[in-house]
Structures are given as C-alpha cells and as structure tokens.
Amino acid sequence: MDSGPGPDRRPSIAICAWNPAERGWDPVEDLSGEPWNPPGARTLAVPGDASADVLADTLSRHLRDADCGALLLVGRTALPGGFRLQMRAENRRMDGTERLDHTGPGVARATAPVAEIVRALADVGLTALAASDAEEDAGSYILYRILNDLPDGPVSPSIGLIRAPLDASEAKIHLAVKTAASAMARHLTPLPRPSAA
C-alpha cells in the first residue's frame, strides 16, 4: 500500500550572502513563498545577519550535517570586471594583520567545481573568471574558516564563493547564483535511503 511520497533524498546546498545589507540574493522568487531549488538538490538559505565568526560557525555546523553537501557564499567584489569565483582564501585575521590560525595552512582552496561554474556562467551570458587572489573582507575570512574547519574524510563538501561586480543588477546576481548552485548540485549524490526499522 502506498503511504504517499517518501522522504526527500535530495542533498541540500547552503547559500549565504554574508553581508546583511546585500539584498541581491533571495531564494524566494515569487509570492508562493517557496524557495528556488537547483535540479537534484534543496536550497538551504542561511541569513547573513550575524558576525563573520558566528556565520562561519553556523555554516560549518550545516556542513557537518550529512544532508548538506555544498555551500555557496555570495558577495560583491571591489575589483573591476565580471563575476569572480574565488578559488582560495588566506590564513588571515579579519583586519589582515596576522595569521588567523598559527598551525593552519597559509592558504585553503575552495572545493567547488570552479572551472565548470565559470563555463556555466558564460553559457548564460555572464562574464566570469576564476580568481586566485583573495579579497580582504568577511567573505574571504569566512571561506578560510570553513575550509580550515572541515573534518578529514574521503569526501569533502563542495564549497565555493562567488562575487558579483558592484554594478551587477539583482537579476544578474540571481542568475549567477542559480547557475553556480546548479553546477555544484550536479556533483552531489542523493542521500542514502533510510534503513528499515
């Protein structure tokens, strides 16, 4: 006898705009109140209305949950040009004066499929590049904290940071975030079926 739809086996992808003043990304795109989801995954919108340290802790906690397989940080770039996919973050305090973690690596690399995301953005008409330079702001700090806090294991979650140009419209930011999240979701595997009681 069919008891209705089974549990949602789609993994979640956390999406967070770390600047609370940034309104360019909102997962709820119409009056239905339902969040947008990329194919094969569920969107987990994380509000950016907290300090960088609290956000890093919150996002790391989400990534420790077996249901959450990816994280996309969303922000702005102060540099000219198009969208930027930041490939690494440096071991620096928020003020940039010294190392954040004296025993941690000097650089942590994003685990998202950056080249694939850049190609996908180009396919939808957005100029984008993979950037190896880290901008000195809360986004880079949070990215390093999260990457450095990842537990050792055979499979790492997909973690990326996309930066929009200062003059990018909300429509372009929405398109870029959706495109990047969809590219990341293609690499996620469905959640295991619950074991029988």
PDB file of C-alpha atoms in Angstrom:
ATOM      1  CA  MET A   1       0.000   0.000   0.000  1.00  0.00           C
ATOM      2  CA  ASP A   2       1.393   3.410  -0.997  1.00  0.00           C
ATOM      3  CA  SER A   3       1.719   5.670   2.027  1.00  0.00           C
ATOM      4  CA  GLY A   4       2.494   8.789  -0.028  1.00  0.00           C
ATOM      5  CA  PRO A   5       5.754  10.327  -1.135  1.00  0.00           C
ATOM      6  CA  GLY A   6       8.879   9.097   0.596  1.00  0.00           C
ATOM      7  CA  PRO A   7      11.425  11.266   2.337  1.00  0.00           C
ATOM      8  CA  ASP A   8      13.187  13.911   0.256  1.00  0.00           C
ATOM      9  CA  ARG A   9      16.520  12.347  -0.672  1.00  0.00           C
ATOM     10  CA  ARG A  10      17.907  15.458  -2.306  1.00  0.00           C
ATOM     11  CA  PRO A  11      21.019  16.821  -0.562  1.00  0.00           C
ATOM     12  CA  SER A  12      20.913  20.455   0.484  1.00  0.00           C
ATOM     13  CA  ILE A  13      23.138  23.265  -0.737  1.00  0.00           C
ATOM     14  CA  ALA A  14      23.546  26.113   1.735  1.00  0.00           C
ATOM     15  CA  ILE A  15      23.571  29.566   0.137  1.00  0.00           C
ATOM     16  CA  CYS A  16      24.617  32.583   2.180  1.00  0.00           C
ATOM     17  CA  ALA A  17      25.148  36.242   1.290  1.00  0.00           C
ATOM     18  CA  TRP A  18      27.488  37.196   4.128  1.00  0.00           C
ATOM     19  CA  ASN A  19      26.762  40.926   4.031  1.00  0.00           C
ATOM     20  CA  PRO A  20      23.421  41.618   5.756  1.00  0.00           C
ATOM     21  CA  ALA A  21      22.995  44.759   3.628  1.00  0.00           C
ATOM     22  CA  GLU A  22      23.211  42.712   0.428  1.00  0.00           C
ATOM     23  CA  ARG A  23      19.734  42.040  -0.905  1.00  0.00           C
ATOM     24  CA  GLY A  24      20.801  40.787  -4.329  1.00  0.00           C
ATOM     25  CA  TRP A  25      20.090  37.164  -3.499  1.00  0.00           C
ATOM     26  CA  ASP A  26      16.770  35.936  -2.208  1.00  0.00           C
ATOM     27  CA  PRO A  27      15.875  32.269  -2.721  1.00  0.00           C
ATOM     28  CA  VAL A  28      12.139  33.023  -2.597  1.00  0.00           C
ATOM     29  CA  GLU A  29      11.441  34.365  -6.064  1.00  0.00           C
ATOM     30  CA  ASP A  30       7.672  34.682  -6.178  1.00  0.00           C
ATOM     31  CA  LEU A  31       4.621  35.144  -3.980  1.00  0.00           C
ATOM     32  CA  SER A  32       4.336  31.410  -3.314  1.00  0.00           C
ATOM     33  CA  GLY A  33       6.932  31.687  -0.559  1.00  0.00           C
ATOM     34  CA  GLU A  34       8.644  28.558  -1.888  1.00  0.00           C
ATOM     35  CA  PRO A  35      12.427  28.788  -2.249  1.00  0.00           C
ATOM     36  CA  TRP A  36      14.104  28.096  -5.572  1.00  0.00           C
ATOM     37  CA  ASN A  37      15.930  24.760  -5.729  1.00  0.00           C
ATOM     38  CA  PRO A  38      18.529  23.609  -8.261  1.00  0.00           C
ATOM     39  CA  PRO A  39      17.853  20.304 -10.027  1.00  0.00           C
ATOM     40  CA  GLY A  40      18.721  17.418  -7.710  1.00  0.00           C
ATOM     41  CA  ALA A  41      19.224  19.483  -4.559  1.00  0.00           C
ATOM     42  CA  ARG A  42      17.386  21.574  -1.984  1.00  0.00           C
ATOM     43  CA  THR A  43      18.282  25.166  -1.173  1.00  0.00           C
ATOM     44  CA  LEU A  44      19.146  25.941   2.418  1.00  0.00           C
ATOM     45  CA  ALA A  45      19.133  29.735   2.700  1.00  0.00           C
ATOM     46  CA  VAL A  46      21.332  30.964   5.567  1.00  0.00           C
ATOM     47  CA  PRO A  47      20.776  34.610   6.560  1.00  0.00           C
ATOM     48  CA  GLY A  48      23.868  36.805   6.644  1.00  0.00           C
ATOM     49  CA  ASP A  49      22.673  38.882   9.594  1.00  0.00           C
ATOM     50  CA  ALA A  50      25.395  37.779  12.022  1.00  0.00           C
ATOM     51  CA  SER A  51      29.063  38.464  12.662  1.00  0.00           C
ATOM     52  CA  ALA A  52      31.641  36.745  10.458  1.00  0.00           C
ATOM     53  CA  ASP A  53      32.626  34.411  13.308  1.00  0.00           C
ATOM     54  CA  VAL A  54      29.030  33.408  14.051  1.00  0.00           C
ATOM     55  CA  LEU A  55      28.341  32.871  10.337  1.00  0.00           C
ATOM     56  CA  ALA A  56      31.453  30.708   9.939  1.00  0.00           C
ATOM     57  CA  ASP A  57      30.385  28.586  12.916  1.00  0.00           C
ATOM     58  CA  THR A  58      26.798  28.301  11.646  1.00  0.00           C
ATOM     59  CA  LEU A  59      27.846  27.329   8.128  1.00  0.00           C
ATOM     60  CA  SER A  60      30.416  24.813   9.399  1.00  0.00           C
ATOM     61  CA  ARG A  61      27.684  23.254  11.531  1.00  0.00           C
ATOM     62  CA  HIS A  62      25.419  22.918   8.470  1.00  0.00           C
ATOM     63  CA  LEU A  63      28.237  21.235   6.539  1.00  0.00           C
ATOM     64  CA  ARG A  64      28.715  18.692   9.331  1.00  0.00           C
ATOM     65  CA  ASP A  65      25.100  17.628   8.764  1.00  0.00           C
ATOM     66  CA  ALA A  66      25.051  14.639   6.418  1.00  0.00           C
ATOM     67  CA  ASP A  67      22.155  16.213   4.482  1.00  0.00           C
ATOM     68  CA  CYS A  68      24.213  19.292   3.465  1.00  0.00           C
ATOM     69  CA  GLY A  69      26.613  18.572   0.629  1.00  0.00           C
ATOM     70  CA  ALA A  70      27.567  22.051  -0.565  1.00  0.00           C
ATOM     71  CA  LEU A  71      27.922  25.714   0.359  1.00  0.00           C
ATOM     72  CA  LEU A  72      27.890  28.763  -1.886  1.00  0.00           C
ATOM     73  CA  LEU A  73      28.936  32.077  -0.345  1.00  0.00           C
ATOM     74  CA  VAL A  74      27.626  35.131  -2.196  1.00  0.00           C
ATOM     75  CA  GLY A  75      29.043  38.652  -2.072  1.00  0.00           C
ATOM     76  CA  ARG A  76      30.455  41.541  -4.033  1.00  0.00           C
ATOM     77  CA  THR A  77      33.873  42.241  -5.470  1.00  0.00           C
ATOM     78  CA  ALA A  78      35.578  45.590  -5.262  1.00  0.00           C
ATOM     79  CA  LEU A  79      37.604  44.730  -8.368  1.00  0.00           C
ATOM     80  CA  PRO A  80      36.619  45.683 -11.917  1.00  0.00           C
ATOM     81  CA  GLY A  81      35.323  43.121 -14.370  1.00  0.00           C
ATOM     82  CA  GLY A  82      32.688  40.435 -14.209  1.00  0.00           C
ATOM     83  CA  PHE A  83      31.695  37.828 -11.665  1.00  0.00           C
ATOM     84  CA  ARG A  84      34.598  36.244  -9.793  1.00  0.00           C
ATOM     85  CA  LEU A  85      34.825  32.712  -8.425  1.00  0.00           C
ATOM     86  CA  GLN A  86      37.326  32.929  -5.580  1.00  0.00           C
ATOM     87  CA  MET A  87      39.495  29.815  -5.638  1.00  0.00           C
ATOM     88  CA  ARG A  88      41.333  30.280  -2.358  1.00  0.00           C
ATOM     89  CA  ALA A  89      41.361  32.069   0.973  1.00  0.00           C
ATOM     90  CA  GLU A  90      44.350  33.137   3.025  1.00  0.00           C
ATOM     91  CA  ASN A  91      45.043  32.429   6.673  1.00  0.00           C
ATOM     92  CA  ARG A  92      44.428  35.997   7.885  1.00  0.00           C
ATOM     93  CA  ARG A  93      42.506  37.687  10.647  1.00  0.00           C
ATOM     94  CA  MET A  94      39.648  39.983   9.605  1.00  0.00           C
ATOM     95  CA  ASP A  95      41.915  43.034   9.835  1.00  0.00           C
ATOM     96  CA  GLY A  96      44.594  41.307   7.735  1.00  0.00           C
ATOM     97  CA  THR A  97      47.335  41.943  10.285  1.00  0.00           C
ATOM     98  CA  GLU A  98      48.359  38.409  11.215  1.00  0.00           C
ATOM     99  CA  ARG A  99      47.545  34.740  10.783  1.00  0.00           C
ATOM    100  CA  LEU A 100      44.169  33.583  11.970  1.00  0.00           C
ATOM    101  CA  ASP A 101      45.360  30.053  12.770  1.00  0.00           C
ATOM    102  CA  HIS A 102      49.053  29.712  13.636  1.00  0.00           C
ATOM    103  CA  THR A 103      49.040  25.974  12.923  1.00  0.00           C
ATOM    104  CA  GLY A 104      46.726  26.042   9.893  1.00  0.00           C
ATOM    105  CA  PRO A 105      47.838  26.167   6.245  1.00  0.00           C
ATOM    106  CA  GLY A 106      48.668  29.560   4.758  1.00  0.00           C
ATOM    107  CA  VAL A 107      46.087  29.081   2.002  1.00  0.00           C
ATOM    108  CA  ALA A 108      42.913  26.980   1.795  1.00  0.00           C
ATOM    109  CA  ARG A 109      41.487  26.096  -1.611  1.00  0.00           C
ATOM    110  CA  ALA A 110      37.798  26.121  -2.481  1.00  0.00           C
ATOM    111  CA  THR A 111      36.401  22.681  -3.270  1.00  0.00           C
ATOM    112  CA  ALA A 112      33.632  23.786  -5.659  1.00  0.00           C
ATOM    113  CA  PRO A 113      33.974  22.921  -9.386  1.00  0.00           C
ATOM    114  CA  VAL A 114      35.187  26.433 -10.233  1.00  0.00           C
ATOM    115  CA  ALA A 115      36.047  25.864 -13.908  1.00  0.00           C
ATOM    116  CA  GLU A 116      32.650  24.255 -14.540  1.00  0.00           C
ATOM    117  CA  ILE A 117      30.862  27.149 -12.818  1.00  0.00           C
ATOM    118  CA  VAL A 118      32.756  29.717 -14.896  1.00  0.00           C
ATOM    119  CA  ARG A 119      31.783  27.855 -18.098  1.00  0.00           C
ATOM    120  CA  ALA A 120      28.149  27.648 -16.971  1.00  0.00           C
ATOM    121  CA  LEU A 121      28.078  31.384 -16.262  1.00  0.00           C
ATOM    122  CA  ALA A 122      29.495  32.083 -19.718  1.00  0.00           C
ATOM    123  CA  ASP A 123      26.817  29.834 -21.229  1.00  0.00           C
ATOM    124  CA  VAL A 124      24.086  32.067 -19.737  1.00  0.00           C
ATOM    125  CA  GLY A 125      25.796  35.231 -20.972  1.00  0.00           C
ATOM    126  CA  LEU A 126      27.604  36.344 -17.807  1.00  0.00           C
ATOM    127  CA  THR A 127      31.248  37.368 -17.782  1.00  0.00           C
ATOM    128  CA  ALA A 128      33.103  35.423 -15.099  1.00  0.00           C
ATOM    129  CA  LEU A 129      36.607  34.388 -14.142  1.00  0.00           C
ATOM    130  CA  ALA A 130      38.315  32.141 -11.631  1.00  0.00           C
ATOM    131  CA  ALA A 131      40.311  34.354  -9.277  1.00  0.00           C
ATOM    132  CA  SER A 132      43.259  33.120  -7.234  1.00  0.00           C
ATOM    133  CA  ASP A 133      43.586  36.391  -5.308  1.00  0.00           C
ATOM    134  CA  ALA A 134      41.639  36.680  -2.061  1.00  0.00           C
ATOM    135  CA  GLU A 135      39.928  39.952  -1.253  1.00  0.00           C
ATOM    136  CA  GLU A 136      40.386  41.144   2.317  1.00  0.00           C
ATOM    137  CA  ASP A 137      36.848  41.053   3.632  1.00  0.00           C
ATOM    138  CA  ALA A 138      34.428  38.941   5.654  1.00  0.00           C
ATOM    139  CA  GLY A 139      33.818  36.625   2.686  1.00  0.00           C
ATOM    140  CA  SER A 140      37.453  35.533   2.470  1.00  0.00           C
ATOM    141  CA  TYR A 141      37.668  35.219   6.246  1.00  0.00           C
ATOM    142  CA  ILE A 142      34.538  33.034   6.419  1.00  0.00           C
ATOM    143  CA  LEU A 143      35.721  30.924   3.472  1.00  0.00           C
ATOM    144  CA  TYR A 144      39.064  30.212   5.155  1.00  0.00           C
ATOM    145  CA  ARG A 145      37.427  29.422   8.498  1.00  0.00           C
ATOM    146  CA  ILE A 146      35.034  26.942   6.896  1.00  0.00           C
ATOM    147  CA  LEU A 147      37.647  25.238   4.720  1.00  0.00           C
ATOM    148  CA  ASN A 148      40.104  25.017   7.617  1.00  0.00           C
ATOM    149  CA  ASP A 149      37.421  23.551   9.909  1.00  0.00           C
ATOM    150  CA  LEU A 150      36.487  20.726   7.531  1.00  0.00           C
ATOM    151  CA  PRO A 151      36.990  17.323   9.142  1.00  0.00           C
ATOM    152  CA  ASP A 152      39.291  14.879   7.401  1.00  0.00           C
ATOM    153  CA  GLY A 153      37.351  12.402   5.342  1.00  0.00           C
ATOM    154  CA  PRO A 154      37.139  10.698   1.962  1.00  0.00           C
ATOM    155  CA  VAL A 155      34.542  13.139   0.611  1.00  0.00           C
ATOM    156  CA  SER A 156      34.682  16.911   1.057  1.00  0.00           C
ATOM    157  CA  PRO A 157      31.615  19.077   0.605  1.00  0.00           C
ATOM    158  CA  SER A 158      31.592  21.419  -2.370  1.00  0.00           C
ATOM    159  CA  ILE A 159      32.419  24.900  -1.059  1.00  0.00           C
ATOM    160  CA  GLY A 160      32.645  27.998  -3.231  1.00  0.00           C
ATOM    161  CA  LEU A 161      32.484  31.779  -3.131  1.00  0.00           C
ATOM    162  CA  ILE A 162      31.015  33.878  -5.945  1.00  0.00           C
ATOM    163  CA  ARG A 163      31.483  37.641  -6.090  1.00  0.00           C
ATOM    164  CA  ALA A 164      29.278  39.933  -8.147  1.00  0.00           C
ATOM    165  CA  PRO A 165      30.527  43.202  -9.671  1.00  0.00           C
ATOM    166  CA  LEU A 166      29.434  46.316  -7.800  1.00  0.00           C
ATOM    167  CA  ASP A 167      27.233  47.362 -10.723  1.00  0.00           C
ATOM    168  CA  ALA A 168      25.555  43.954 -11.205  1.00  0.00           C
ATOM    169  CA  SER A 169      21.757  44.099 -11.104  1.00  0.00           C
ATOM    170  CA  GLU A 170      19.715  41.886  -8.805  1.00  0.00           C
ATOM    171  CA  ALA A 171      18.509  39.960 -11.860  1.00  0.00           C
ATOM    172  CA  LYS A 172      22.090  39.158 -12.876  1.00  0.00           C
ATOM    173  CA  ILE A 173      23.020  38.167  -9.332  1.00  0.00           C
ATOM    174  CA  HIS A 174      20.015  35.827  -9.187  1.00  0.00           C
ATOM    175  CA  LEU A 175      21.005  34.274 -12.499  1.00  0.00           C
ATOM    176  CA  ALA A 176      24.640  33.874 -11.418  1.00  0.00           C
ATOM    177  CA  VAL A 177      23.775  32.290  -8.069  1.00  0.00           C
ATOM    178  CA  LYS A 178      21.266  29.910  -9.619  1.00  0.00           C
ATOM    179  CA  THR A 179      23.743  28.928 -12.334  1.00  0.00           C
ATOM    180  CA  ALA A 180      26.590  28.362  -9.848  1.00  0.00           C
ATOM    181  CA  ALA A 181      24.374  26.401  -7.440  1.00  0.00           C
ATOM    182  CA  SER A 182      23.065  24.243 -10.286  1.00  0.00           C
ATOM    183  CA  ALA A 183      26.621  23.427 -11.398  1.00  0.00           C
ATOM    184  CA  MET A 184      27.545  22.471  -7.836  1.00  0.00           C
ATOM    185  CA  ALA A 185      24.384  20.394  -7.420  1.00  0.00           C
ATOM    186  CA  ARG A 186      25.308  18.263 -10.438  1.00  0.00           C
ATOM    187  CA  HIS A 187      28.173  16.814  -8.375  1.00  0.00           C
ATOM    188  CA  LEU A 188      26.048  15.933  -5.342  1.00  0.00           C
ATOM    189  CA  THR A 189      24.752  12.429  -4.739  1.00  0.00           C
ATOM    190  CA  PRO A 190      21.282  11.617  -3.412  1.00  0.00           C
ATOM    191  CA  LEU A 191      21.022  10.964   0.303  1.00  0.00           C
ATOM    192  CA  PRO A 192      21.011   7.298   1.318  1.00  0.00           C
ATOM    193  CA  ARG A 193      17.665   5.646   1.852  1.00  0.00           C
ATOM    194  CA  PRO A 194      16.685   5.368   5.493  1.00  0.00           C
ATOM    195  CA  SER A 195      17.298   1.904   6.899  1.00  0.00           C
ATOM    196  CA  ALA A 196      14.254  -0.213   7.620  1.00  0.00           C
ATOM    197  CA  ALA A 197      13.183  -0.311  11.244  1.00  0.00           C
TER     198      ALA A 197
END
